[in-house]
């Protein structure tokens, strides 16, 4: 932290797996709400698991929701 008050409002950098999650989200172009229980979400989850992500489906979906709420998830559809 550099000591500037505005630094506390900067989001932490995304982890490598969160960046993969973001890239896959953009690839499918469906809103987070439309992804729930969809085949596209299953593909996203399988890809994350193949890359070593140990989160559950619920944790991955909640991460998408928190990224959206923090303004770090671009709008699609």
PDB file of C-alpha atoms in Angstrom:
ATOM      1  CA  UNK A   1       0.000   0.000   0.000  1.00  0.00           C
ATOM      2  CA  UNK A   2       1.384   3.373  -0.964  1.00  0.00           C
ATOM      3  CA  UNK A   3      -0.427   5.283   1.742  1.00  0.00           C
ATOM      4  CA  UNK A   4      -2.893   7.021  -0.517  1.00  0.00           C
ATOM      5  CA  UNK A   5      -6.476   6.757   0.739  1.00  0.00           C
ATOM      6  CA  UNK A   6      -7.758   5.800  -2.699  1.00  0.00           C
ATOM      7  CA  UNK A   7      -5.645   2.613  -2.610  1.00  0.00           C
ATOM      8  CA  UNK A   8      -8.130   0.948  -0.282  1.00  0.00           C
ATOM      9  CA  UNK A   9     -10.778   1.152  -2.983  1.00  0.00           C
ATOM     10  CA  UNK A  10      -8.694  -0.502  -5.702  1.00  0.00           C
ATOM     11  CA  UNK A  11      -9.671  -4.112  -6.233  1.00  0.00           C
ATOM     12  CA  UNK A  12      -7.061  -6.789  -5.710  1.00  0.00           C
ATOM     13  CA  UNK A  13      -5.690  -8.283  -8.923  1.00  0.00           C
ATOM     14  CA  UNK A  14      -7.575 -11.320 -10.175  1.00  0.00           C
ATOM     15  CA  UNK A  15      -6.061 -14.715  -9.533  1.00  0.00           C
ATOM     16  CA  UNK A  16      -5.073 -16.798 -12.539  1.00  0.00           C
ATOM     17  CA  UNK A  17      -8.149 -19.010 -12.105  1.00  0.00           C
ATOM     18  CA  UNK A  18     -10.445 -15.995 -11.722  1.00  0.00           C
ATOM     19  CA  UNK A  19      -9.010 -14.608 -14.963  1.00  0.00           C
ATOM     20  CA  UNK A  20      -9.794 -17.940 -16.651  1.00  0.00           C
ATOM     21  CA  UNK A  21     -13.308 -17.737 -15.202  1.00  0.00           C
ATOM     22  CA  UNK A  22     -13.712 -14.220 -16.592  1.00  0.00           C
ATOM     23  CA  UNK A  23     -12.410 -15.265 -20.023  1.00  0.00           C
ATOM     24  CA  UNK A  24     -14.792 -18.238 -20.166  1.00  0.00           C
ATOM     25  CA  UNK A  25     -17.686 -16.062 -19.047  1.00  0.00           C
ATOM     26  CA  UNK A  26     -16.991 -13.656 -21.900  1.00  0.00           C
ATOM     27  CA  UNK A  27     -16.568 -16.528 -24.362  1.00  0.00           C
ATOM     28  CA  UNK A  28     -20.102 -17.788 -23.735  1.00  0.00           C
ATOM     29  CA  UNK A  29     -21.664 -14.338 -23.597  1.00  0.00           C
ATOM     30  CA  UNK A  30     -24.471 -15.242 -21.196  1.00  0.00           C
ATOM     31  CA  UNK A  31     -25.379 -13.169 -18.189  1.00  0.00           C
ATOM     32  CA  UNK A  32     -24.565 -14.590 -14.772  1.00  0.00           C
ATOM     33  CA  UNK A  33     -28.272 -15.087 -14.086  1.00  0.00           C
ATOM     34  CA  UNK A  34     -28.681 -17.091 -17.302  1.00  0.00           C
ATOM     35  CA  UNK A  35     -25.650 -19.261 -16.512  1.00  0.00           C
ATOM     36  CA  UNK A  36     -27.184 -20.878 -13.427  1.00  0.00           C
ATOM     37  CA  UNK A  37     -27.944 -24.562 -14.107  1.00  0.00           C
ATOM     38  CA  UNK A  38     -26.993 -24.198 -17.785  1.00  0.00           C
ATOM     39  CA  UNK A  39     -24.870 -26.417 -19.998  1.00  0.00           C
ATOM     40  CA  UNK A  40     -22.531 -23.456 -20.504  1.00  0.00           C
ATOM     41  CA  UNK A  41     -21.874 -23.241 -16.767  1.00  0.00           C
ATOM     42  CA  UNK A  42     -21.068 -26.960 -16.731  1.00  0.00           C
ATOM     43  CA  UNK A  43     -18.474 -26.380 -19.464  1.00  0.00           C
ATOM     44  CA  UNK A  44     -17.001 -23.415 -17.572  1.00  0.00           C
ATOM     45  CA  UNK A  45     -16.829 -25.474 -14.389  1.00  0.00           C
ATOM     46  CA  UNK A  46     -15.239 -28.456 -16.160  1.00  0.00           C
ATOM     47  CA  UNK A  47     -12.593 -26.200 -17.722  1.00  0.00           C
ATOM     48  CA  UNK A  48     -11.773 -24.667 -14.352  1.00  0.00           C
ATOM     49  CA  UNK A  49     -11.491 -28.133 -12.792  1.00  0.00           C
ATOM     50  CA  UNK A  50      -9.173 -29.227 -15.609  1.00  0.00           C
ATOM     51  CA  UNK A  51      -6.932 -26.270 -14.742  1.00  0.00           C
ATOM     52  CA  UNK A  52      -6.732 -27.294 -11.103  1.00  0.00           C
ATOM     53  CA  UNK A  53      -9.503 -25.227  -9.552  1.00  0.00           C
ATOM     54  CA  UNK A  54     -10.747 -26.946  -6.389  1.00  0.00           C
ATOM     55  CA  UNK A  55     -13.816 -24.751  -5.808  1.00  0.00           C
ATOM     56  CA  UNK A  56     -17.283 -26.277  -5.801  1.00  0.00           C
ATOM     57  CA  UNK A  57     -19.873 -25.275  -8.387  1.00  0.00           C
ATOM     58  CA  UNK A  58     -21.572 -23.112  -5.781  1.00  0.00           C
ATOM     59  CA  UNK A  59     -18.322 -21.342  -4.946  1.00  0.00           C
ATOM     60  CA  UNK A  60     -17.594 -20.673  -8.620  1.00  0.00           C
ATOM     61  CA  UNK A  61     -21.080 -19.287  -9.185  1.00  0.00           C
ATOM     62  CA  UNK A  62     -20.835 -17.111  -6.061  1.00  0.00           C
ATOM     63  CA  UNK A  63     -17.485 -15.832  -7.330  1.00  0.00           C
ATOM     64  CA  UNK A  64     -19.155 -14.790 -10.588  1.00  0.00           C
ATOM     65  CA  UNK A  65     -21.820 -12.980  -8.579  1.00  0.00           C
ATOM     66  CA  UNK A  66     -19.246 -11.167  -6.438  1.00  0.00           C
ATOM     67  CA  UNK A  67     -17.224 -10.184  -9.517  1.00  0.00           C
ATOM     68  CA  UNK A  68     -20.404  -8.767 -11.041  1.00  0.00           C
ATOM     69  CA  UNK A  69     -21.315  -6.899  -7.872  1.00  0.00           C
ATOM     70  CA  UNK A  70     -17.835  -5.376  -7.626  1.00  0.00           C
ATOM     71  CA  UNK A  71     -18.089  -4.127 -11.214  1.00  0.00           C
ATOM     72  CA  UNK A  72     -15.303  -6.379 -12.491  1.00  0.00           C
ATOM     73  CA  UNK A  73     -17.528  -8.537 -14.682  1.00  0.00           C
ATOM     74  CA  UNK A  74     -18.435  -6.888 -17.981  1.00  0.00           C
ATOM     75  CA  UNK A  75     -22.053  -6.876 -19.094  1.00  0.00           C
ATOM     76  CA  UNK A  76     -23.014  -9.386 -21.753  1.00  0.00           C
ATOM     77  CA  UNK A  77     -26.252 -10.117 -23.618  1.00  0.00           C
TER      78      UNK A  77
END
